[in-house]
Tab-separated table of N, CA and C in Angstrom:
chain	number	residue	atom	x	y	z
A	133	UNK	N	-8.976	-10.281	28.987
A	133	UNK	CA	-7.978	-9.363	28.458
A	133	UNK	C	-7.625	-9.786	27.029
A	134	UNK	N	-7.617	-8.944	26.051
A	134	UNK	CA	-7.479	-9.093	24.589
A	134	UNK	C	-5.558	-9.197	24.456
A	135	UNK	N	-5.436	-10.217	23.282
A	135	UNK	CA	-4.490	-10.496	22.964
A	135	UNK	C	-3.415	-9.113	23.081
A	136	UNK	N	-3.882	-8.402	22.381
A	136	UNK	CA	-3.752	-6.969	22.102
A	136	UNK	C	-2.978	-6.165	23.367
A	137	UNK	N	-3.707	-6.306	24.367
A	137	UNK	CA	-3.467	-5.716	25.643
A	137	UNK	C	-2.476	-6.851	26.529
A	138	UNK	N	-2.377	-8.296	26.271
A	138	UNK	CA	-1.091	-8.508	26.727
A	138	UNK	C	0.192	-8.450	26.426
A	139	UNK	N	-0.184	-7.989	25.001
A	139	UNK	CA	1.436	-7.807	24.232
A	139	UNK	C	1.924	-6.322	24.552
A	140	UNK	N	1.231	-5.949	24.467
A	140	UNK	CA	1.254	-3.976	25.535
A	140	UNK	C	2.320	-4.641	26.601
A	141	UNK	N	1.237	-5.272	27.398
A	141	UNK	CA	2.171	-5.527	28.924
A	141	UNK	C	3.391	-5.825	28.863
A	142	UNK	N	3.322	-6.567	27.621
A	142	UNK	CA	4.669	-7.177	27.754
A	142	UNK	C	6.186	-6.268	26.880
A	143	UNK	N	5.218	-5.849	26.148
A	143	UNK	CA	6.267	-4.340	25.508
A	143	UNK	C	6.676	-3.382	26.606
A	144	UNK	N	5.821	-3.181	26.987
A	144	UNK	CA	6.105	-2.048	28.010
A	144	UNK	C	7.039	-2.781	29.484
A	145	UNK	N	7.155	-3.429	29.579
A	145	UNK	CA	7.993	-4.277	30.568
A	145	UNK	C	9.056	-4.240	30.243
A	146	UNK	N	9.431	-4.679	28.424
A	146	UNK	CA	10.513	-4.839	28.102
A	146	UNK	C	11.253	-3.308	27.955
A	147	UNK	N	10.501	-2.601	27.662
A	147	UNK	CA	11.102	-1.149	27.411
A	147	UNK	C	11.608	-0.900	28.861
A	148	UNK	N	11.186	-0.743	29.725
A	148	UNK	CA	11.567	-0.523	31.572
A	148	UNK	C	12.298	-1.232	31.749
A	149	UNK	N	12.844	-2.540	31.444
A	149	UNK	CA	14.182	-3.425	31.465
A	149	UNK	C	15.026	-2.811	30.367
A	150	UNK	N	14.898	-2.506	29.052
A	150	UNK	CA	15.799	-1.719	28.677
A	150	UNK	C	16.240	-0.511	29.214
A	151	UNK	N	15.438	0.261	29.509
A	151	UNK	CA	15.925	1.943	30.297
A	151	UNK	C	16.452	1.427	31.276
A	152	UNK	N	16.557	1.040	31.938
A	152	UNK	CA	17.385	0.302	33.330
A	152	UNK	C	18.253	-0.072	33.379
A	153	UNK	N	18.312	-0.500	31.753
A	153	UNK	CA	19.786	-1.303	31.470
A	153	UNK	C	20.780	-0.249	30.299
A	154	UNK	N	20.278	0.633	30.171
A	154	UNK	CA	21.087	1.935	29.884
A	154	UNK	C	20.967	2.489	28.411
A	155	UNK	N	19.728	1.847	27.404
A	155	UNK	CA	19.432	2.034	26.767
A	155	UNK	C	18.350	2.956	26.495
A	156	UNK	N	17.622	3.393	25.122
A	156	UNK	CA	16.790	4.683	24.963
A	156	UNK	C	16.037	4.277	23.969
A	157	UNK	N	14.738	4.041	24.316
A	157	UNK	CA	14.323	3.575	23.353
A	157	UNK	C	13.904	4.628	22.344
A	158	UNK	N	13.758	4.258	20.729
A	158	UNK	CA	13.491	5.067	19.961
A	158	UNK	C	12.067	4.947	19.289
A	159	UNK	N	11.956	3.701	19.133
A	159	UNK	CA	10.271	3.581	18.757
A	159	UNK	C	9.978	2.282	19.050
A	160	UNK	N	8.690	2.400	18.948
A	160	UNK	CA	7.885	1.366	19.408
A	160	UNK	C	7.137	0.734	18.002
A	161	UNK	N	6.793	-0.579	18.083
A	161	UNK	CA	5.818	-1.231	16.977
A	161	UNK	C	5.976	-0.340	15.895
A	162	UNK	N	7.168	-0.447	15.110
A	162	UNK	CA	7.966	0.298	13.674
A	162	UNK	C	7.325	-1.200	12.437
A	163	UNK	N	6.337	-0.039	11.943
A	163	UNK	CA	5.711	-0.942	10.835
A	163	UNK	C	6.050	-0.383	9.703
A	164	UNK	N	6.520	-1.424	8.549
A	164	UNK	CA	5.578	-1.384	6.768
A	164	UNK	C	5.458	-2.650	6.483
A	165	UNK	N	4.793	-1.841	5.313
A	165	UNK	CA	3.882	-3.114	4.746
A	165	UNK	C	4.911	-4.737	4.659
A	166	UNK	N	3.870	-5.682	5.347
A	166	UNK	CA	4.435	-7.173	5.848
A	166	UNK	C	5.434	-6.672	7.160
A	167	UNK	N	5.722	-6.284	7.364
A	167	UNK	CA	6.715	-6.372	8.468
A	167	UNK	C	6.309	-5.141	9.787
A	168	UNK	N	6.962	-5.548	11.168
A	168	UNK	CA	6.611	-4.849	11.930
A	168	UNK	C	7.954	-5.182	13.248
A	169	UNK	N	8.158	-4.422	13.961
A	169	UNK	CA	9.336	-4.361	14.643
A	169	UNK	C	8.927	-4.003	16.393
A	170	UNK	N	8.529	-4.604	17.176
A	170	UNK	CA	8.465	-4.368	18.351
A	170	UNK	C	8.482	-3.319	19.243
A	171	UNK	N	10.283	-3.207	19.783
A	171	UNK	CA	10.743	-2.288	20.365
A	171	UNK	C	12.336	-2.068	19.475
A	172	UNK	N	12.668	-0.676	19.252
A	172	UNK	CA	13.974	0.154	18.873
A	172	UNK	C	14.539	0.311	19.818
A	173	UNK	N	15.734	0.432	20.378
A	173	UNK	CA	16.519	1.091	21.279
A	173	UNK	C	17.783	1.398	21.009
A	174	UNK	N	18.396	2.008	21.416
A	174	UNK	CA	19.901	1.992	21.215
A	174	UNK	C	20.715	2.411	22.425
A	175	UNK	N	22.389	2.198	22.668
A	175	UNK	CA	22.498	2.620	23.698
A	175	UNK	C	23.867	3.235	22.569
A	176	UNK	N	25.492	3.237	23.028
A	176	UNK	CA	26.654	4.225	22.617
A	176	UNK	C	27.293	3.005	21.344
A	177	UNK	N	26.648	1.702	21.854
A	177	UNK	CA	27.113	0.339	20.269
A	177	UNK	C	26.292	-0.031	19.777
A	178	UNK	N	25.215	-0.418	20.097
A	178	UNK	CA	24.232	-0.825	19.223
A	178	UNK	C	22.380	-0.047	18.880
A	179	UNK	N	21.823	-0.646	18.126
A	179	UNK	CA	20.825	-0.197	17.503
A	179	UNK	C	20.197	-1.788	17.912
A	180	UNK	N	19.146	-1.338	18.806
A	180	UNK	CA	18.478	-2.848	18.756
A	180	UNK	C	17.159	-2.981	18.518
A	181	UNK	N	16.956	-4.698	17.587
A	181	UNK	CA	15.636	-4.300	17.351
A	181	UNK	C	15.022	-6.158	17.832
A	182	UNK	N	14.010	-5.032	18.565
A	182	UNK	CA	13.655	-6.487	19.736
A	182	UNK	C	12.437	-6.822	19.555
A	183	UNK	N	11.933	-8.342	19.086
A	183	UNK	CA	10.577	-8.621	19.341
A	183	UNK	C	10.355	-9.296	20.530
A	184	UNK	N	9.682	-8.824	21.242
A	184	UNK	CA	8.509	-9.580	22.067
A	184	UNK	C	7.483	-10.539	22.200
A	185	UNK	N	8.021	-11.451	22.933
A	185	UNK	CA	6.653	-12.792	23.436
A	185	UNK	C	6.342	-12.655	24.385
A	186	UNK	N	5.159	-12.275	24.590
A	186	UNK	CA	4.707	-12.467	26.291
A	186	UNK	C	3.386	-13.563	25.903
A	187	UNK	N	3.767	-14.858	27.038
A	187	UNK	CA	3.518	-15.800	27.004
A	187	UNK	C	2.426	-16.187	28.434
A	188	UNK	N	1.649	-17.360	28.273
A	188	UNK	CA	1.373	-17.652	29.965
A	188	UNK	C	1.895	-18.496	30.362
A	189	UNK	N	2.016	-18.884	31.612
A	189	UNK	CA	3.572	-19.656	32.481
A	189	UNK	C	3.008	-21.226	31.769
A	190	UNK	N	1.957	-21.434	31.043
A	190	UNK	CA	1.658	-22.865	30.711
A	190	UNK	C	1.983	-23.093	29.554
A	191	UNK	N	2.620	-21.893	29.049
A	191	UNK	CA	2.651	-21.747	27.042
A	191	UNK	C	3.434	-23.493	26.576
A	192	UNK	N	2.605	-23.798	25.760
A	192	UNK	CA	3.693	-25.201	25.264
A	192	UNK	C	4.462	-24.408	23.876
A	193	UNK	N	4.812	-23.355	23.780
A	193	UNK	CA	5.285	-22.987	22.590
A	193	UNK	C	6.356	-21.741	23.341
A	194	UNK	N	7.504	-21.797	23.493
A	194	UNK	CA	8.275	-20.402	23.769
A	194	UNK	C	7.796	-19.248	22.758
A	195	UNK	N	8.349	-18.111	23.544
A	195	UNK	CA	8.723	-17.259	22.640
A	195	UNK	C	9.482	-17.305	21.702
A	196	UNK	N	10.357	-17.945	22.153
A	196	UNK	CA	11.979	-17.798	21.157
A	196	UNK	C	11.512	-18.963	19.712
A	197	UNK	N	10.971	-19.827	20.128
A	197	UNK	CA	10.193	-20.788	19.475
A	197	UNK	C	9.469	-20.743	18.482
A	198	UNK	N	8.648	-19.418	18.667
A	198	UNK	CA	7.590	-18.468	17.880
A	198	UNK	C	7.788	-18.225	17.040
A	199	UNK	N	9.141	-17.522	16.901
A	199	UNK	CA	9.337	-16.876	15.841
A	199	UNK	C	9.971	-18.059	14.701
A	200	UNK	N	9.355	-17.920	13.560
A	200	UNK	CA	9.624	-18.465	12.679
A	200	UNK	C	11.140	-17.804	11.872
A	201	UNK	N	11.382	-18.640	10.830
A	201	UNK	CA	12.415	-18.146	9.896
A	201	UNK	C	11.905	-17.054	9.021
A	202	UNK	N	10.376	-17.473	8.377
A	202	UNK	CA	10.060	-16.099	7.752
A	202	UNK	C	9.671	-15.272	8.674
A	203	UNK	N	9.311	-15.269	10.123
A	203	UNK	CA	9.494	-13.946	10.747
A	203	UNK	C	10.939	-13.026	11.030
A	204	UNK	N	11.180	-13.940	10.934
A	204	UNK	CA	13.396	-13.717	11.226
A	204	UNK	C	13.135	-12.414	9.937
A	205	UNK	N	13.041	-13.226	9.061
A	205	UNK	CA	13.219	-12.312	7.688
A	205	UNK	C	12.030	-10.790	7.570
A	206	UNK	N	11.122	-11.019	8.068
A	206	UNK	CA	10.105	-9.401	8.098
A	206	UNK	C	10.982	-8.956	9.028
A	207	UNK	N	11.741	-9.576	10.081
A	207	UNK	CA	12.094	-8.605	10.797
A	207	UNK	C	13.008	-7.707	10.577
A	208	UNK	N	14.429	-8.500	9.906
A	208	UNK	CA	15.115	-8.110	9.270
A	208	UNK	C	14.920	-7.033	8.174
A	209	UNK	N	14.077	-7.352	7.579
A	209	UNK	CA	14.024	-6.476	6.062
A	209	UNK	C	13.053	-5.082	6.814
A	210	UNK	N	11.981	-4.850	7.958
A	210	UNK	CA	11.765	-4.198	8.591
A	210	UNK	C	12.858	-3.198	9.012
A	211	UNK	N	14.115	-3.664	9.515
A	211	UNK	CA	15.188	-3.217	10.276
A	211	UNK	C	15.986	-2.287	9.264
A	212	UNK	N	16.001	-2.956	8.433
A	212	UNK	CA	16.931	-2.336	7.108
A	212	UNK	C	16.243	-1.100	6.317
A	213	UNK	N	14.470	-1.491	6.682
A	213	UNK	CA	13.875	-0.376	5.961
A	213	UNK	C	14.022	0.916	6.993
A	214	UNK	N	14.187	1.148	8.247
A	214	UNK	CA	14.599	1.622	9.511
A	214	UNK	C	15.806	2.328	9.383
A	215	UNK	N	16.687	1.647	9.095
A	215	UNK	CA	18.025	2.129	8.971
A	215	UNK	C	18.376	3.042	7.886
A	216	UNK	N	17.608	2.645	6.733
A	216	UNK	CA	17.712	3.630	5.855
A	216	UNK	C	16.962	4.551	5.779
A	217	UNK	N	15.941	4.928	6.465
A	217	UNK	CA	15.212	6.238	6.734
A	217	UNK	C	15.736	6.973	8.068
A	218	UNK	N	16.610	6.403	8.872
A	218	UNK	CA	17.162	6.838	10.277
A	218	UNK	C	18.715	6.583	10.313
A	219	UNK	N	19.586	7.082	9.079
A	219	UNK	CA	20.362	6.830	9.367
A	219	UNK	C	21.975	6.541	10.463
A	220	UNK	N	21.950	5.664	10.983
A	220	UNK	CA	23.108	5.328	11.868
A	220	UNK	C	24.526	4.493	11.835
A	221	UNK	N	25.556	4.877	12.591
A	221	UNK	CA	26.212	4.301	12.621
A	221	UNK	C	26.472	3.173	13.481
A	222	UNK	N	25.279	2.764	14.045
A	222	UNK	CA	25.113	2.024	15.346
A	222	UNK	C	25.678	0.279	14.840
A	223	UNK	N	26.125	-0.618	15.550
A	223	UNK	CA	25.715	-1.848	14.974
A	223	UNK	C	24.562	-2.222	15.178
A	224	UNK	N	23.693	-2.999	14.298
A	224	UNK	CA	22.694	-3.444	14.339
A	224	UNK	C	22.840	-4.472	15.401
A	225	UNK	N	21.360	-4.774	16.112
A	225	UNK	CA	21.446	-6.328	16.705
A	225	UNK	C	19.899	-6.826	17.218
A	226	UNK	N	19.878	-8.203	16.900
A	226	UNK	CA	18.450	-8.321	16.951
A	226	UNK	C	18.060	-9.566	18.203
A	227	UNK	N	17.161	-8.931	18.882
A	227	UNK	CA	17.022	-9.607	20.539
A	227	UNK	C	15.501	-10.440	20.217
A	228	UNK	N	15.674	-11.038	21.307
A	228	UNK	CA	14.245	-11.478	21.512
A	228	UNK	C	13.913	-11.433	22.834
A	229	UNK	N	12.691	-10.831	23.855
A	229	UNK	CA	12.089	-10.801	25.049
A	229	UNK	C	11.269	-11.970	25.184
A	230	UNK	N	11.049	-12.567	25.783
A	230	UNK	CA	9.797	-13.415	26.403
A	230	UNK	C	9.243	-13.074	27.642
A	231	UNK	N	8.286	-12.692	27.635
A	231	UNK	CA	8.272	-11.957	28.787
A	231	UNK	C	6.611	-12.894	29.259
A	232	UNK	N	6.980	-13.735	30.924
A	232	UNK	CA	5.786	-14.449	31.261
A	232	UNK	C	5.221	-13.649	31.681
A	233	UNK	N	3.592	-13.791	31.861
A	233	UNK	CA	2.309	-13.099	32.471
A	233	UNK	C	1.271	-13.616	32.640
A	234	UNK	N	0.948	-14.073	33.917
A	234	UNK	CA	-0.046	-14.651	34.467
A	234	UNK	C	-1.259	-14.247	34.510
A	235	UNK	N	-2.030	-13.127	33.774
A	235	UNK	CA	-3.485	-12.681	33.720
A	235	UNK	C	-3.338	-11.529	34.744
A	236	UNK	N	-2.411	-11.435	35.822
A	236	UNK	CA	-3.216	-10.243	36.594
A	236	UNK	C	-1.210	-9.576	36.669
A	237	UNK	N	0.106	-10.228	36.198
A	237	UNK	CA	1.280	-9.238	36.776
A	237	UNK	C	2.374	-10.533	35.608
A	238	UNK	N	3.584	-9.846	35.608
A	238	UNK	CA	4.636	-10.256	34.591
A	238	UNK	C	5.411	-10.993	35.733
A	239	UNK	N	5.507	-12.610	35.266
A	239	UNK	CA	6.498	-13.199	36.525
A	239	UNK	C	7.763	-13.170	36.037
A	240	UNK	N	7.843	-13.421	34.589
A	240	UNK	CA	9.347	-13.306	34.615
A	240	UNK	C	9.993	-12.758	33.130
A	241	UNK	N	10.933	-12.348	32.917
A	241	UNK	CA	11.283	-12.178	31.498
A	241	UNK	C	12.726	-12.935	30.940
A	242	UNK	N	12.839	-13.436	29.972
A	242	UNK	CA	13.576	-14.167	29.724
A	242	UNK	C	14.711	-13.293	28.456
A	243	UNK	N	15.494	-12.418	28.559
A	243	UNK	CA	16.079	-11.395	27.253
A	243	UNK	C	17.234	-12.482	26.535
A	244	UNK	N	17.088	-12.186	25.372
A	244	UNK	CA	18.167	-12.915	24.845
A	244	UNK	C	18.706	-11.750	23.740
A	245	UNK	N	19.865	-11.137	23.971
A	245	UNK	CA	20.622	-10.898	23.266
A	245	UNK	C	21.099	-11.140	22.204
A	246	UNK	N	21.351	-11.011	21.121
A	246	UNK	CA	21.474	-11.185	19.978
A	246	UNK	C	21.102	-12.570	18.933
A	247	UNK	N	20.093	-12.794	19.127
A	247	UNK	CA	19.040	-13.812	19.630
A	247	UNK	C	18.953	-14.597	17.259
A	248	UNK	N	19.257	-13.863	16.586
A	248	UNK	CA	19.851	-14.097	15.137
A	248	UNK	C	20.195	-12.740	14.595
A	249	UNK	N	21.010	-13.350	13.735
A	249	UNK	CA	21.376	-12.500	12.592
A	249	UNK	C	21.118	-12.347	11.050
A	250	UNK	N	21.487	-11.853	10.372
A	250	UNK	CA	21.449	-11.800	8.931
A	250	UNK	C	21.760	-12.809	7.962
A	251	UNK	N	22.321	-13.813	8.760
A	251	UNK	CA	23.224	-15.014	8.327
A	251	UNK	C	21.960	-15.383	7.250
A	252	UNK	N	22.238	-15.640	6.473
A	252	UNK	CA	21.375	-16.737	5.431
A	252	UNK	C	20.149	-16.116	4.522
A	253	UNK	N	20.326	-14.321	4.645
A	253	UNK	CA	18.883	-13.513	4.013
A	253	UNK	C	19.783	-13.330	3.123
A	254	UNK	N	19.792	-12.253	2.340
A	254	UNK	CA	19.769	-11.438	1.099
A	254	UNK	C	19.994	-9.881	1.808
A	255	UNK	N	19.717	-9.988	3.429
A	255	UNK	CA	20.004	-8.633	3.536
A	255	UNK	C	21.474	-8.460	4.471
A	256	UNK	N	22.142	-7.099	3.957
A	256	UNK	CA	22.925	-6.676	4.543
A	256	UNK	C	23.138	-5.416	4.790
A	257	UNK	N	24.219	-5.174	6.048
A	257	UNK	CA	23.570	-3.549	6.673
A	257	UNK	C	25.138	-3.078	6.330
């Protein structure tokens, strides 16, 4: 199975834990140039913008782990390019999924809620 096709799995997992949890998602893998954004959702407070790790149960590296500081920042400046072509009054907030997968089913997902912020970029919403 290509890299490609487990990060699917694991997007699409996370989107079905969001709808469940009372949110709507709005888009999926929201790209420009350098930057790219996972999953969108929003529910009646926030605007969320969530990346995804789907990992295997042996990973020596988390998800949450993964993401670097300059990914913090594509994500961010991604988000902002988002907001200003879709304008909202939502609060922003930025999650992270980890979502495990053993080669053949998803054992577990790990959501973290507001997982960083803007603290320390150049950007503000």
């Amino acid at each position: 199975m290509k890299k490609t096709e487990i990060g699917k799995i694991g997007e699409d997992y996370v989107c079905s834990y969001l709808e469940k949890s009372g949110y709507t998602v709005v888009s999926r893998n929201y790209r420009i140039k350098g930057g790219e954004i996972d999953i969108i959702a929003e529910n009646d407070d926030y605007i969320i913008f969530v990346e995804v790790k789907t990992r295997k149960p042996d990973s020596l590296i988390s998800g949450y782990d993964a993401i670097t500081k300059k990914k913090k920042e594509l994500i961010i400046k991604t988000a902002v390019d988002y907001c200003c072509k879709n304008q909202t009054l939502l609060q922003p907030r930025f999650d992270v999924a980890q979502v495990i997968f053993d080669g053949r089913s998803v054992c577990s997902i790990d959501y973290i809620k507001n997982a960083f912020d803007t603290t320390g970029t150049k950007f503000i919403f």
